[in-house]
Short mmCIF file of C-alpha atoms in Angstrom, two decimals:
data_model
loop_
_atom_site.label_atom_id
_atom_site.label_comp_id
_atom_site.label_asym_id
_atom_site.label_seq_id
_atom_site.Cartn_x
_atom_site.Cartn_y
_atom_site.Cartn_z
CA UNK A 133 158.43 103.20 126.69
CA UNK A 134 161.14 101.48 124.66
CA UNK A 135 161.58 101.48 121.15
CA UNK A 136 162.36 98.29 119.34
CA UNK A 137 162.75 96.86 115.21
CA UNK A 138 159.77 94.34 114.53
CA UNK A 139 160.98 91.81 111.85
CA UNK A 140 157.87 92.79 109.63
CA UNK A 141 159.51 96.19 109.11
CA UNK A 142 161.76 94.17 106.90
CA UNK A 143 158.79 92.35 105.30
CA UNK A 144 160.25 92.21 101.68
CA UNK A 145 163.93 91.77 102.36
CA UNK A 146 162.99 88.65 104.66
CA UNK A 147 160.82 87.60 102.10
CA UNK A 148 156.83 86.82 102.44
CA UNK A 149 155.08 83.72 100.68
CA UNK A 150 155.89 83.86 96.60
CA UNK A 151 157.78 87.12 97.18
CA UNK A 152 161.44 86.16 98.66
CA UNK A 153 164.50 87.78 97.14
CA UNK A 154 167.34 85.85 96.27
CA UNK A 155 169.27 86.06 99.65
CA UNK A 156 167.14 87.35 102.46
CA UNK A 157 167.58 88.66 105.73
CA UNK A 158 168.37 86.67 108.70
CA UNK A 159 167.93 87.07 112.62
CA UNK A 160 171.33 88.08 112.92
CA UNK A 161 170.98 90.51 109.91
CA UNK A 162 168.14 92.27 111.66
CA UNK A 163 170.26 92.36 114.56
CA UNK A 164 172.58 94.25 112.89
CA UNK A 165 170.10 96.34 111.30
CA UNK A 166 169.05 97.51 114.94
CA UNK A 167 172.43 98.33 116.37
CA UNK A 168 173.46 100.41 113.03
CA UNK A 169 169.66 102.22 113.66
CA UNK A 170 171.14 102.53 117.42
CA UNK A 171 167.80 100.41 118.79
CA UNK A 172 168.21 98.10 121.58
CA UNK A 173 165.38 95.44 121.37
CA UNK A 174 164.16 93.39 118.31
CA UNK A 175 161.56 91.54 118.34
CA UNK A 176 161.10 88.63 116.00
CA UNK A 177 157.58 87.68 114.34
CA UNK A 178 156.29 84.63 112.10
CA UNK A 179 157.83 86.06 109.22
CA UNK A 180 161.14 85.26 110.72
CA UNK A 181 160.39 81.47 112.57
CA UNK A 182 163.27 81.19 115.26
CA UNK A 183 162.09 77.68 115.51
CA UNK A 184 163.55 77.49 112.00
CA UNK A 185 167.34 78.14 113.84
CA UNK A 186 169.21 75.07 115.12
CA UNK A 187 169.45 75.18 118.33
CA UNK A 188 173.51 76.15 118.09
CA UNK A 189 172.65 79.50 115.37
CA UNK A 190 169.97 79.64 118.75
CA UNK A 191 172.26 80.61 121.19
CA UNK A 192 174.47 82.23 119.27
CA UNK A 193 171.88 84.38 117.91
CA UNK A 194 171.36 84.92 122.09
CA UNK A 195 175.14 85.07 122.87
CA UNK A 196 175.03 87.79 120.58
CA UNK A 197 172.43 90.07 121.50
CA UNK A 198 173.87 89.93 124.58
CA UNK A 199 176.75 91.21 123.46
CA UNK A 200 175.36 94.22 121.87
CA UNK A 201 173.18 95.19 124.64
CA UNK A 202 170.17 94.02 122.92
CA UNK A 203 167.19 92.72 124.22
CA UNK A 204 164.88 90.01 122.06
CA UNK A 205 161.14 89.20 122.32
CA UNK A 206 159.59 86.64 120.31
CA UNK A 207 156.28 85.91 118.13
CA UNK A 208 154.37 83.21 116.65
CA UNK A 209 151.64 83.26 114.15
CA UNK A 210 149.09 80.63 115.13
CA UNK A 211 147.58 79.18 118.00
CA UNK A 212 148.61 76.23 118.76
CA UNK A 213 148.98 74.66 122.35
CA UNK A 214 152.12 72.51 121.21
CA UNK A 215 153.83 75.75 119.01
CA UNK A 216 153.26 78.01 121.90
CA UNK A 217 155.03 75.51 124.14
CA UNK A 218 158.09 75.52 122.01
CA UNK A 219 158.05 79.04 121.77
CA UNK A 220 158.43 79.20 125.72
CA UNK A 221 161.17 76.85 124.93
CA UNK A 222 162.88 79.28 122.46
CA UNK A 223 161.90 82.68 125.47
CA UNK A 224 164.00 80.41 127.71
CA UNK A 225 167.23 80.64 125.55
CA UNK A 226 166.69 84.02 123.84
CA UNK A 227 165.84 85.44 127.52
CA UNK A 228 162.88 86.91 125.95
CA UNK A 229 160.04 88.22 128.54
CA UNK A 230 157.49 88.18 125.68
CA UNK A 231 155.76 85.70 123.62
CA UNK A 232 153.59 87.35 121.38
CA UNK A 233 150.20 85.25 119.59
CA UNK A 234 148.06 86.19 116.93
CA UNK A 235 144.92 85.15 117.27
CA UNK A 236 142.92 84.93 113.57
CA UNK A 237 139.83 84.09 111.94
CA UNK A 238 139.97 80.36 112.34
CA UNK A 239 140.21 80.91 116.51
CA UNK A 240 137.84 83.14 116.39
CA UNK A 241 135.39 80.02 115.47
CA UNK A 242 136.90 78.51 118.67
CA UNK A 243 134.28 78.92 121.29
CA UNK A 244 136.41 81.76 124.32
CA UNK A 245 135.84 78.99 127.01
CA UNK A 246 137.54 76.17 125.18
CA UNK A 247 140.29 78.55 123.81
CA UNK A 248 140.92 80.06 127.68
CA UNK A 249 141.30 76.42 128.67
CA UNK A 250 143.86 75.55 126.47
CA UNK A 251 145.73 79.19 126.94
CA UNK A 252 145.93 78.28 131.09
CA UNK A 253 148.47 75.66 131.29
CA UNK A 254 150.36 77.42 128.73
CA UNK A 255 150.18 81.16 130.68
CA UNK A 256 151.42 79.09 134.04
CA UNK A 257 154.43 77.73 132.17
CA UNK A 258 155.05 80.88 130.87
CA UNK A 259 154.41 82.33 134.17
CA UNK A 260 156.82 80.41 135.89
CA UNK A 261 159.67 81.09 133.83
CA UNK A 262 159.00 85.05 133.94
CA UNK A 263 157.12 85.19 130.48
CA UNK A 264 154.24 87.36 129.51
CA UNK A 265 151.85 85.74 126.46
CA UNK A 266 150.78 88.50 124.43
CA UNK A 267 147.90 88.38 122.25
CA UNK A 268 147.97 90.19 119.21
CA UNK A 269 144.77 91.73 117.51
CA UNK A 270 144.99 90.23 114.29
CA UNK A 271 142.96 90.86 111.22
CA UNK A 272 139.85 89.23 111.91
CA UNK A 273 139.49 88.46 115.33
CA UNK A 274 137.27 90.89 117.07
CA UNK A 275 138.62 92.99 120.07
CA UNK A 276 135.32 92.36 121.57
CA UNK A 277 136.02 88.51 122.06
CA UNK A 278 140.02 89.15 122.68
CA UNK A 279 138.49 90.84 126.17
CA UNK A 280 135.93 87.71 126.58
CA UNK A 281 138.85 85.16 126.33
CA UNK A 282 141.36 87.85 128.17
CA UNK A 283 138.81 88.03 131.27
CA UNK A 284 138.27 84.51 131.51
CA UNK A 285 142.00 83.90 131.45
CA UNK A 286 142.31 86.25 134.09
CA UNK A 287 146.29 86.23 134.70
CA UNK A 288 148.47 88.76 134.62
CA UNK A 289 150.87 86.81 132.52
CA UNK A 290 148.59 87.07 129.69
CA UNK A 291 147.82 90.37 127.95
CA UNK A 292 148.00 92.14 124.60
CA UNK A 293 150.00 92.57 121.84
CA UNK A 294 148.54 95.82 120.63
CA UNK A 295 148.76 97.12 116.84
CA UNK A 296 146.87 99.86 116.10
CA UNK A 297 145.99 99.32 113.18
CA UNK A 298 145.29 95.50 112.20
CA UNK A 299 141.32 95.71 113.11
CA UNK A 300 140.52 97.74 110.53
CA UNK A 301 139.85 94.31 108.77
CA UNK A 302 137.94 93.38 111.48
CA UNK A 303 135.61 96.21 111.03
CA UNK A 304 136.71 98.41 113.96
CA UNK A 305 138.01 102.01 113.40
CA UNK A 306 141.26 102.11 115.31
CA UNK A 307 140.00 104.50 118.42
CA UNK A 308 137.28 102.04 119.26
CA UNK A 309 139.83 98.94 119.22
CA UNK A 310 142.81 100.92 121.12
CA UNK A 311 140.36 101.96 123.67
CA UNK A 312 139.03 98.25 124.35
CA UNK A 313 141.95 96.72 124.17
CA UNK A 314 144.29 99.41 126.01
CA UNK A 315 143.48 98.17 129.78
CA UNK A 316 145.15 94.62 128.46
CA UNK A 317 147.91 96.23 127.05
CA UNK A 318 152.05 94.75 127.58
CA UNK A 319 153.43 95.09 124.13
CA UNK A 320 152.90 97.60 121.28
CA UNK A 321 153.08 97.55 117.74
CA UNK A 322 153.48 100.62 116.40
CA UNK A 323 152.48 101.71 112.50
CA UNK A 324 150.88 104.32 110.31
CA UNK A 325 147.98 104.38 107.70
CA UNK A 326 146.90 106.55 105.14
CA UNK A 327 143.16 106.40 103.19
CA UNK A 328 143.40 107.19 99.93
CA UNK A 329 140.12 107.26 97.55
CA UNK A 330 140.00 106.08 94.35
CA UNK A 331 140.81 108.01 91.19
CA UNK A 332 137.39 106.97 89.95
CA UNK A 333 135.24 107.36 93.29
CA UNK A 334 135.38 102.99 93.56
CA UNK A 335 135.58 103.19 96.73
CA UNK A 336 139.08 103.55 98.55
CA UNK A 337 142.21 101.81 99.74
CA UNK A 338 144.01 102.10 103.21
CA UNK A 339 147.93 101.31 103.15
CA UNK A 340 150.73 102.41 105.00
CA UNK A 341 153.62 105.55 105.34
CA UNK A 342 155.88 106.05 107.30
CA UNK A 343 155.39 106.59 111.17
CA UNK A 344 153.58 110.14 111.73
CA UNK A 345 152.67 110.79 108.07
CA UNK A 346 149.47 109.43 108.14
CA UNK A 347 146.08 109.34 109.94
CA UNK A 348 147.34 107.40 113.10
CA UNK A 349 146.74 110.00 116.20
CA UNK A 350 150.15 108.30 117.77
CA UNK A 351 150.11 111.10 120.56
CA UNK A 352 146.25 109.91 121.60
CA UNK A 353 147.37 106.52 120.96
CA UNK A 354 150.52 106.32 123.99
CA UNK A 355 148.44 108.56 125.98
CA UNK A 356 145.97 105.79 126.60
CA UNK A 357 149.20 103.54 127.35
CA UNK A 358 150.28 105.98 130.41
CA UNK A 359 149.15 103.08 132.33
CA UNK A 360 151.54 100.59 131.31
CA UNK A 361 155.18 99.56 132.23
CA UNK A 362 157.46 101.83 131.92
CA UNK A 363 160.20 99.98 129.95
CA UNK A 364 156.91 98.57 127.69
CA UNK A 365 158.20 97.49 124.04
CA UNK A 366 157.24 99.71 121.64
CA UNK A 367 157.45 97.88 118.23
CA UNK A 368 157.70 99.97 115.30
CA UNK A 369 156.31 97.95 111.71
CA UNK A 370 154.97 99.83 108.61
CA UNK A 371 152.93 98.65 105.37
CA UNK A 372 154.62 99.27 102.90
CA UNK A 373 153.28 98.26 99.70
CA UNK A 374 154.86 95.86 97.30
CA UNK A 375 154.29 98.43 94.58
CA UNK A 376 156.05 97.41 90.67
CA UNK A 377 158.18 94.66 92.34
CA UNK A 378 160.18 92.97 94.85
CA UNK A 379 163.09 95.19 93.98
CA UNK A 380 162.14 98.19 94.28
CA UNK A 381 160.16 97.79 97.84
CA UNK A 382 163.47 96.23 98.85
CA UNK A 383 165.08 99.36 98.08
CA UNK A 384 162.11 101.58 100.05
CA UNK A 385 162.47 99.29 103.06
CA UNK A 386 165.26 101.13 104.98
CA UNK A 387 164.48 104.85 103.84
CA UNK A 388 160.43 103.94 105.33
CA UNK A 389 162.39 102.84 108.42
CA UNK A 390 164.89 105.49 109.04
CA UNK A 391 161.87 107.64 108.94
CA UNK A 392 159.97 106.15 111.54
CA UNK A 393 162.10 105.05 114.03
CA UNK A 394 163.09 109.06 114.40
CA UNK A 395 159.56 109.81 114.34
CA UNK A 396 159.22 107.12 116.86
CA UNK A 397 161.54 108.35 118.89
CA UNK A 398 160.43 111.95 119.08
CA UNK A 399 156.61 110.34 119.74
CA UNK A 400 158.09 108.14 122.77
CA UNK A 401 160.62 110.66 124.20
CA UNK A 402 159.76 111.47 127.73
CA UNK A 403 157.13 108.82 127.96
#
């Protein structure tokens, strides 16, 4: 297994809907942020577009990785045949192996045999040019139909993007989703969670610590990953809260990090 930085593990330095700080990140900050952290693969979600780049800041954003001995993968938020196609585009020039999906609440209204008939096409082209399509469980699309559309895809090019722990929203506990979804398995995003009742017995709240500080069973969890590649991305990401304000998770950002990417390595070593 091989750790890598996700760009969500800089969530509020990047900068997420009304929440952006005055000079963000960019890809080739995150970049940095990796080699400093001594990690040798980033992968870059919705929260940092790379169709955004010009296709010059493209290649030199590839040129270099390359240079540091760093591998990139690549994400998109929504499904859509045309966006995934120019994300194959943007694989091409990054030399990224992965395109990772999310798949959400409005595709889960999309009946599976309509939705695996637009995903072919797009799994052969990605096929051809050595790229895996990797389906992320999101928030509220069930794992149950992610194996429906996965089986009637049927190609080895296409598998999962798991994180293990977005289906809580989707009202499955994380066990039940990892072991559905592990068979399907290419690319993993890696968090923690804590559960934390309310002062007043209102119910409770689940939000995220740092890697192995929580109630993720991250052991249990790459033990029913034995199966897959052996160089399989490991993506670390975390939830931390916005908290007072923008500032101050800014500052938490890195310190949350630091700590999980050496808990992530002791979890992975030897794996």
């Amino acid at each position: 297994m091989r750790l890598g930085l996700g760009s969500y593990a800089y969530r509020w330095n990047i900068g997420i809907k009304d929440q952006v700080p005055p000079s963000p990140m960019t890809p080739f900050d995150v970049l940095e942020a990796a080699e400093r952290m001594g990690l040798d693969l980033v992968q870059y979600a919705d929260n940092m577009p790379l169709e955004a780049l010009s296709a010059e800041e493209l290649e030199r954003l590839a040129a270099l990785a390359r240079a540091k001995g760093i591998t990139l993968e690549v994400g998109t938020q929504c499904f859509d045949a045309k966006q995934v196609a120019e994300y194959i585009g943007i694989c091409k020039v990054i030399s990224s192996k992965i395109l990772r999906v999310a798949l959400d609440a409005e595709d889960a209204l999309v009946p599976v045999p309509e939705l695996a008939e637009q995903l072919r096409p797009l799994v052969e082209e990605a096929k051809v040019a050595g790229i895996r399509i990797a389906i992320e469980n999101h928030f509220n699309y069930p794992s149950p139909r992610m194996v429906e559309l996965l089986e009637a895809v049927n190609d080895p090019a296409l598998g999962v993007c798991l994180d293990v722990a977005n289906s809580i929203c989707a009202g499955e506990w994380p066990e039940e989703t990892i072991t559905m979804l592990a068979p399907y398995t290419i690319n993993l995003h890696l968090k923690d969670y804590e559960i934390t009742p309310d002062p007043y017995g209102v119910g409770f709240r689940i939000h995220g610590v740092p890697l192995g500080e929580g109630r993720a069973n991250i052991p249990w969890i790459l033990d029913q990953l034995a199966h897959c590649d052996a160089d399989m991305s490991v993506i670390v990401e975390h939830w931390l809260p916005l908290g007072a304000s923008l500032e101050e998770a800014m500052a938490q950002e890195q310190p949350w990090l630091d700590r999980t990417v050496a808990a992530g390595r002791k979890f992975i070593e030897g794996r």
